[in-house]
PDB file of C-alpha atoms in Angstrom:
ATOM      1  CA  ASN A   1      10.129   4.929  -7.749  1.00  0.00           C
ATOM      2  CA  TRP A   2       6.757   5.898  -6.967  1.00  0.00           C
ATOM      3  CA  LEU A   3       7.451   3.596  -3.262  1.00  0.00           C
ATOM      4  CA  LYS A   4      10.324   6.101  -2.786  1.00  0.00           C
ATOM      5  CA  LYS A   5       8.236   9.029  -4.292  1.00  0.00           C
ATOM      6  CA  VAL A   6       4.990   9.183  -3.013  1.00  0.00           C
ATOM      7  CA  VAL A   7       4.414   6.223  -0.286  1.00  0.00           C
ATOM      8  CA  ILE A   8       8.074   7.403   1.659  1.00  0.00           C
ATOM      9  CA  GLY A   9       8.205  10.853   0.500  1.00  0.00           C
ATOM     10  CA  TYR A  10       4.819  12.333   1.198  1.00  0.00           C
ATOM     11  CA  ASN A  11       4.907  10.274   4.490  1.00  0.00           C
ATOM     12  CA  LEU A  12       1.960   7.799   3.278  1.00  0.00           C
ATOM     13  CA  CYS A  13       3.275   5.002   5.413  1.00  0.00           C
ATOM     14  CA  PRO A  14       5.590   6.457   8.085  1.00  0.00           C
ATOM     15  CA  PHE A  15       7.051   2.352   8.540  1.00  0.00           C
ATOM     16  CA  ALA A  16       8.045   2.170   4.907  1.00  0.00           C
ATOM     17  CA  GLU A  17      11.521   3.839   5.286  1.00  0.00           C
ATOM     18  CA  LYS A  18      12.570   1.689   7.557  1.00  0.00           C
ATOM     19  CA  PRO A  19      12.711  -1.799   5.680  1.00  0.00           C
ATOM     20  CA  LEU A  20      13.566  -0.029   2.323  1.00  0.00           C
ATOM     21  CA  ARG A  21      16.777   1.455   4.485  1.00  0.00           C
ATOM     22  CA  GLU A  22      18.074  -1.784   5.973  1.00  0.00           C
ATOM     23  CA  ASN A  23      17.441  -3.521   2.099  1.00  0.00           C
ATOM     24  CA  LYS A  24      14.064  -5.474   3.992  1.00  0.00           C
ATOM     25  CA  LEU A  25      11.824  -4.298   1.210  1.00  0.00           C
ATOM     26  CA  LYS A  26      11.691  -7.041  -1.546  1.00  0.00           C
ATOM     27  CA  VAL A  27       9.867  -6.151  -4.928  1.00  0.00           C
ATOM     28  CA  VAL A  28       8.377  -8.834  -6.936  1.00  0.00           C
ATOM     29  CA  VAL A  29       7.079  -8.378 -10.552  1.00  0.00           C
ATOM     30  CA  VAL A  30       4.420 -11.320 -11.831  1.00  0.00           C
ATOM     31  CA  ARG A  31       3.697 -10.904 -15.126  1.00  0.00           C
ATOM     32  CA  GLY A  32       0.065 -11.738 -16.750  1.00  0.00           C
ATOM     33  CA  ASP A  33      -3.484 -11.553 -15.608  1.00  0.00           C
ATOM     34  CA  ASP A  34      -3.502 -15.761 -15.138  1.00  0.00           C
ATOM     35  CA  ASP A  35      -5.347 -15.754 -11.538  1.00  0.00           C
ATOM     36  CA  GLU A  36      -3.505 -18.812 -10.398  1.00  0.00           C
ATOM     37  CA  TRP A  37      -0.208 -17.830 -11.768  1.00  0.00           C
ATOM     38  CA  VAL A  38      -0.587 -14.498  -9.131  1.00  0.00           C
ATOM     39  CA  ALA A  39      -2.266 -16.420  -6.782  1.00  0.00           C
ATOM     40  CA  THR A  40       0.607 -18.581  -6.300  1.00  0.00           C
ATOM     41  CA  THR A  41       3.147 -15.686  -6.663  1.00  0.00           C
ATOM     42  CA  VAL A  42       1.635 -14.161  -3.800  1.00  0.00           C
ATOM     43  CA  VAL A  43       1.294 -17.093  -2.040  1.00  0.00           C
ATOM     44  CA  TYR A  44       4.629 -18.629  -2.312  1.00  0.00           C
ATOM     45  CA  GLU A  45       5.853 -14.794  -0.558  1.00  0.00           C
ATOM     46  CA  LEU A  46       3.086 -14.585   2.231  1.00  0.00           C
ATOM     47  CA  ILE A  47       4.535 -18.417   3.388  1.00  0.00           C
ATOM     48  CA  ALA A  48       8.135 -16.840   2.614  1.00  0.00           C
ATOM     49  CA  ARG A  49       7.742 -13.472   4.848  1.00  0.00           C
ATOM     50  CA  SER A  50       5.961 -15.909   7.451  1.00  0.00           C
ATOM     51  CA  ASN A  51       9.395 -17.303   8.447  1.00  0.00           C
ATOM     52  CA  ASP A  52      10.509 -15.545  11.629  1.00  0.00           C
ATOM     53  CA  GLU A  53      13.845 -15.650  10.329  1.00  0.00           C
ATOM     54  CA  ASN A  54      12.282 -13.312   6.987  1.00  0.00           C
ATOM     55  CA  PRO A  55      11.244  -9.957   8.492  1.00  0.00           C
ATOM     56  CA  GLY A  56      10.220  -7.120   6.501  1.00  0.00           C
ATOM     57  CA  THR A  57       7.721  -6.481   3.496  1.00  0.00           C
ATOM     58  CA  THR A  58       7.226  -7.816   0.112  1.00  0.00           C
ATOM     59  CA  VAL A  59       5.595  -6.182  -2.475  1.00  0.00           C
ATOM     60  CA  VAL A  60       4.122  -8.390  -5.511  1.00  0.00           C
ATOM     61  CA  VAL A  61       3.596  -5.765  -7.986  1.00  0.00           C
ATOM     62  CA  ALA A  62       0.666  -7.160 -10.591  1.00  0.00           C
ATOM     63  CA  PRO A  63       0.802  -4.565 -14.216  1.00  0.00           C
ATOM     64  CA  GLU A  64      -1.475  -6.473 -15.731  1.00  0.00           C
ATOM     65  CA  TYR A  65      -3.706  -7.984 -13.328  1.00  0.00           C
ATOM     66  CA  HIS A  66      -7.049  -6.698 -14.511  1.00  0.00           C
ATOM     67  CA  PRO A  67      -5.338  -3.351 -13.665  1.00  0.00           C
ATOM     68  CA  ASP A  68      -8.753  -1.828 -15.283  1.00  0.00           C
ATOM     69  CA  ASP A  69     -11.428  -4.249 -12.971  1.00  0.00           C
ATOM     70  CA  PHE A  70     -11.261  -3.137  -9.299  1.00  0.00           C
ATOM     71  CA  GLU A  71     -13.479  -5.934  -8.327  1.00  0.00           C
ATOM     72  CA  GLN A  72     -11.854  -8.742 -10.031  1.00  0.00           C
ATOM     73  CA  TYR A  73      -8.810  -8.442  -8.717  1.00  0.00           C
ATOM     74  CA  MET A  74     -10.651  -8.010  -4.849  1.00  0.00           C
ATOM     75  CA  SER A  75     -11.747 -11.302  -5.951  1.00  0.00           C
ATOM     76  CA  LEU A  76      -8.507 -12.648  -6.111  1.00  0.00           C
ATOM     77  CA  VAL A  77      -7.685 -11.219  -2.621  1.00  0.00           C
ATOM     78  CA  GLN A  78     -10.544 -12.226  -0.604  1.00  0.00           C
ATOM     79  CA  TYR A  79      -9.725 -15.504  -2.357  1.00  0.00           C
ATOM     80  CA  ILE A  80      -6.433 -15.616  -1.045  1.00  0.00           C
ATOM     81  CA  GLU A  81      -7.272 -14.221   2.651  1.00  0.00           C
ATOM     82  CA  ASP A  82     -10.087 -16.408   2.998  1.00  0.00           C
ATOM     83  CA  ASP A  83      -9.041 -19.546   1.726  1.00  0.00           C
ATOM     84  CA  VAL A  84      -5.049 -19.954   1.125  1.00  0.00           C
ATOM     85  CA  MET A  85      -4.166 -17.970   4.194  1.00  0.00           C
ATOM     86  CA  GLU A  86      -6.940 -20.083   5.878  1.00  0.00           C
ATOM     87  CA  GLU A  87      -5.449 -23.050   4.669  1.00  0.00           C
ATOM     88  CA  ASN A  88      -1.560 -22.062   5.207  1.00  0.00           C
ATOM     89  CA  GLU A  89      -2.631 -21.188   8.759  1.00  0.00           C
ATOM     90  CA  LEU A  90      -1.433 -17.772   7.969  1.00  0.00           C
ATOM     91  CA  HIS A  91      -3.623 -15.222   9.790  1.00  0.00           C
ATOM     92  CA  GLY A  92      -2.280 -13.712  12.771  1.00  0.00           C
ATOM     93  CA  ILE A  93       1.553 -13.902  11.197  1.00  0.00           C
ATOM     94  CA  VAL A  94       1.101 -11.999   8.002  1.00  0.00           C
ATOM     95  CA  GLN A  95      -1.150  -9.883   6.141  1.00  0.00           C
ATOM     96  CA  VAL A  96      -2.031  -8.511   2.523  1.00  0.00           C
ATOM     97  CA  ALA A  97      -2.291  -4.876   1.723  1.00  0.00           C
ATOM     98  CA  PRO A  98      -3.930  -4.526  -1.379  1.00  0.00           C
ATOM     99  CA  PHE A  99      -3.147  -1.633  -3.218  1.00  0.00           C
ATOM    100  CA  HIS A 100      -5.084  -1.784  -7.095  1.00  0.00           C
ATOM    101  CA  PRO A 101      -4.984   1.818  -9.636  1.00  0.00           C
ATOM    102  CA  LEU A 102      -9.015   1.977  -8.983  1.00  0.00           C
ATOM    103  CA  PHE A 103      -9.308   1.155  -4.920  1.00  0.00           C
ATOM    104  CA  GLU A 104     -12.169   2.228  -3.929  1.00  0.00           C
ATOM    105  CA  PHE A 105     -13.651   2.186  -0.041  1.00  0.00           C
ATOM    106  CA  SER A 106     -16.839   0.874   0.600  1.00  0.00           C
ATOM    107  CA  GLY A 107     -19.198   3.844   1.061  1.00  0.00           C
ATOM    108  CA  SER A 108     -16.288   6.279  -0.611  1.00  0.00           C
ATOM    109  CA  GLY A 109     -18.024   5.826  -3.908  1.00  0.00           C
ATOM    110  CA  LYS A 110     -15.452   6.823  -7.006  1.00  0.00           C
ATOM    111  CA  GLU A 111     -14.593   9.889  -6.359  1.00  0.00           C
ATOM    112  CA  GLY A 112     -13.808   9.837  -3.182  1.00  0.00           C
ATOM    113  CA  VAL A 113     -10.485  11.171  -2.271  1.00  0.00           C
ATOM    114  CA  ASP A 114      -9.701   9.004   0.646  1.00  0.00           C
ATOM    115  CA  ASN A 115      -9.237   6.155  -2.252  1.00  0.00           C
ATOM    116  CA  PHE A 116      -6.176   7.555  -3.224  1.00  0.00           C
ATOM    117  CA  THR A 117      -4.230   5.808   0.632  1.00  0.00           C
ATOM    118  CA  ASN A 118      -4.637   2.789  -1.640  1.00  0.00           C
ATOM    119  CA  ARG A 119      -4.184   3.425  -5.379  1.00  0.00           C
ATOM    120  CA  SER A 120      -1.039   2.620  -6.938  1.00  0.00           C
ATOM    121  CA  PRO A 121      -0.421   3.075 -11.143  1.00  0.00           C
ATOM    122  CA  TYR A 122      -0.329  -0.657 -10.809  1.00  0.00           C
ATOM    123  CA  PRO A 123      -2.100  -3.338  -8.552  1.00  0.00           C
ATOM    124  CA  ILE A 124      -0.036  -4.126  -5.902  1.00  0.00           C
ATOM    125  CA  PHE A 125      -0.246  -7.044  -2.944  1.00  0.00           C
ATOM    126  CA  HIS A 126       1.930  -5.505   0.054  1.00  0.00           C
ATOM    127  CA  ILE A 127       2.876  -8.208   2.471  1.00  0.00           C
ATOM    128  CA  LEU A 128       3.184  -7.781   6.125  1.00  0.00           C
ATOM    129  CA  ARG A 129       4.392  -9.515   9.174  1.00  0.00           C
ATOM    130  CA  GLU A 130       1.651  -9.105  12.211  1.00  0.00           C
ATOM    131  CA  ASN A 131       4.273  -8.444  14.347  1.00  0.00           C
ATOM    132  CA  GLU A 132       6.090  -6.133  12.526  1.00  0.00           C
ATOM    133  CA  VAL A 133       2.711  -4.096  12.170  1.00  0.00           C
ATOM    134  CA  ALA A 134       1.709  -4.206  15.562  1.00  0.00           C
ATOM    135  CA  GLY A 135       5.116  -3.118  16.504  1.00  0.00           C
ATOM    136  CA  ALA A 136       4.283   0.055  14.534  1.00  0.00           C
ATOM    137  CA  VAL A 137       1.260  -0.019  15.491  1.00  0.00           C
ATOM    138  CA  ASP A 138       2.372   0.843  19.212  1.00  0.00           C
ATOM    139  CA  LYS A 139       4.831   3.406  18.440  1.00  0.00           C
ATOM    140  CA  LEU A 140       1.874   4.835  17.330  1.00  0.00           C
ATOM    141  CA  GLY A 141       0.219   4.429  21.026  1.00  0.00           C
ATOM    142  CA  GLY A 142      -1.734   1.193  19.732  1.00  0.00           C
ATOM    143  CA  ASP A 143      -4.008   4.267  17.554  1.00  0.00           C
ATOM    144  CA  ALA A 144      -3.240   2.974  14.197  1.00  0.00           C
ATOM    145  CA  SER A 145      -5.788   5.179  12.794  1.00  0.00           C
ATOM    146  CA  LYS A 146      -3.637   8.180  13.603  1.00  0.00           C
ATOM    147  CA  VAL A 147      -1.884   7.097   9.766  1.00  0.00           C
ATOM    148  CA  TRP A 148      -5.086   7.486   7.645  1.00  0.00           C
ATOM    149  CA  GLY A 149      -6.263  10.357   9.403  1.00  0.00           C
ATOM    150  CA  ARG A 150      -2.898  12.422   8.331  1.00  0.00           C
ATOM    151  CA  ASN A 151      -3.370  10.920   4.991  1.00  0.00           C
ATOM    152  CA  VAL A 152      -7.051  12.113   4.722  1.00  0.00           C
ATOM    153  CA  ARG A 153      -6.101  15.364   5.850  1.00  0.00           C
ATOM    154  CA  LEU A 154      -3.342  15.663   3.152  1.00  0.00           C
ATOM    155  CA  LEU A 155      -5.553  14.167   0.156  1.00  0.00           C
ATOM    156  CA  LYS A 156      -8.073  17.093   1.494  1.00  0.00           C
ATOM    157  CA  SER A 157      -5.154  19.602   1.705  1.00  0.00           C
ATOM    158  CA  MET A 158      -3.970  18.741  -1.927  1.00  0.00           C
ATOM    159  CA  GLU A 159      -7.499  18.606  -3.261  1.00  0.00           C
ATOM    160  CA  LYS A 160      -8.124  22.188  -1.771  1.00  0.00           C
ATOM    161  CA  ARG A 161      -4.817  23.542  -3.007  1.00  0.00           C
ATOM    162  CA  TRP A 162      -4.917  21.764  -6.822  1.00  0.00           C
ATOM    163  CA  GLY A 163      -8.265  20.528  -7.513  1.00  0.00           C
ATOM    164  CA  ARG A 164      -8.855  16.396  -8.678  1.00  0.00           C
ATOM    165  CA  GLU A 165      -6.166  16.844 -11.123  1.00  0.00           C
ATOM    166  CA  GLY A 166      -3.191  17.870  -9.076  1.00  0.00           C
ATOM    167  CA  VAL A 167      -4.376  14.808  -6.548  1.00  0.00           C
ATOM    168  CA  GLU A 168      -3.964  12.604  -9.435  1.00  0.00           C
ATOM    169  CA  LYS A 169      -0.487  13.895 -10.213  1.00  0.00           C
ATOM    170  CA  ALA A 170       1.165  14.406  -6.990  1.00  0.00           C
ATOM    171  CA  MET A 171      -0.081  10.722  -6.022  1.00  0.00           C
ATOM    172  CA  ARG A 172       1.850   9.956  -9.734  1.00  0.00           C
ATOM    173  CA  GLY A 173       5.220  11.032  -8.264  1.00  0.00           C
ATOM    174  CA  GLU A 174       4.992  14.296 -10.197  1.00  0.00           C
ATOM    175  CA  LYS A 175       6.670  17.762  -8.661  1.00  0.00           C
ATOM    176  CA  MET A 176       3.423  19.191  -7.532  1.00  0.00           C
ATOM    177  CA  ASP A 177       4.864  23.368  -6.611  1.00  0.00           C
ATOM    178  CA  GLY A 178       4.462  23.537  -2.724  1.00  0.00           C
ATOM    179  CA  MET A 179       4.308  19.994  -1.930  1.00  0.00           C
ATOM    180  CA  ASP A 180       6.834  20.157   0.793  1.00  0.00           C
ATOM    181  CA  ASP A 181       5.303  23.595   2.606  1.00  0.00           C
ATOM    182  CA  LEU A 182       2.120  21.395   2.934  1.00  0.00           C
ATOM    183  CA  LEU A 183       3.897  17.841   4.409  1.00  0.00           C
ATOM    184  CA  LYS A 184       5.161  20.174   6.660  1.00  0.00           C
ATOM    185  CA  GLU A 185       1.554  21.482   7.403  1.00  0.00           C
ATOM    186  CA  ILE A 186       0.083  17.868   7.912  1.00  0.00           C
ATOM    187  CA  LYS A 187       2.440  16.126   9.495  1.00  0.00           C
ATOM    188  CA  LEU A 188       2.180  13.286  12.099  1.00  0.00           C
ATOM    189  CA  SER A 189       3.939  13.215  15.223  1.00  0.00           C
ATOM    190  CA  GLY A 190       7.345  11.296  15.355  1.00  0.00           C
ATOM    191  CA  HIS A 191       7.262  11.602  11.396  1.00  0.00           C
ATOM    192  CA  ARG A 192       8.682   8.381  10.375  1.00  0.00           C
ATOM    193  CA  TYR A 193       9.094   5.119  12.633  1.00  0.00           C
ATOM    194  CA  ASP A 194      11.938   3.287  13.261  1.00  0.00           C
TER     195      ASP A 194
END
């Protein structure tokens, strides 16, 4: 529901609608906070997505995996990226995009509104195929920063209109009066990409 309302509804990821529409978006829920169990689940899905016969994207949702500890969550992301993906020769084939309730970009500080681009209701490991990401970026003229810039402008406009509390509500998927108008004002050329 959050994916549909927020990620697709606000066009935060203009490439997300197509996999959902084509039934190429897999959602896996892994329970518990055991590092090995969560890592095994994520790695299994990384390997599955690395197969050319398995296009699309996977979202591994880990509700109990340190939702109140971003650093602990990122330690596992780093371990998967630096050790496990290297060992399984997955770099250049798939990638993990991290999302967390307390996501914080280095240099942004806890209160940076840009952090909301990667905040989610639960810890999430978003598995993407590199060739599909490259194809989508090509449709932006090779400039992935256009999506980032648009999203930050949207979040800053939300904060200006509704304050920090309004941003938080909107990013939880709560209905905000005037959101449709704001989305029309802050749009990415081409809107969605197929």
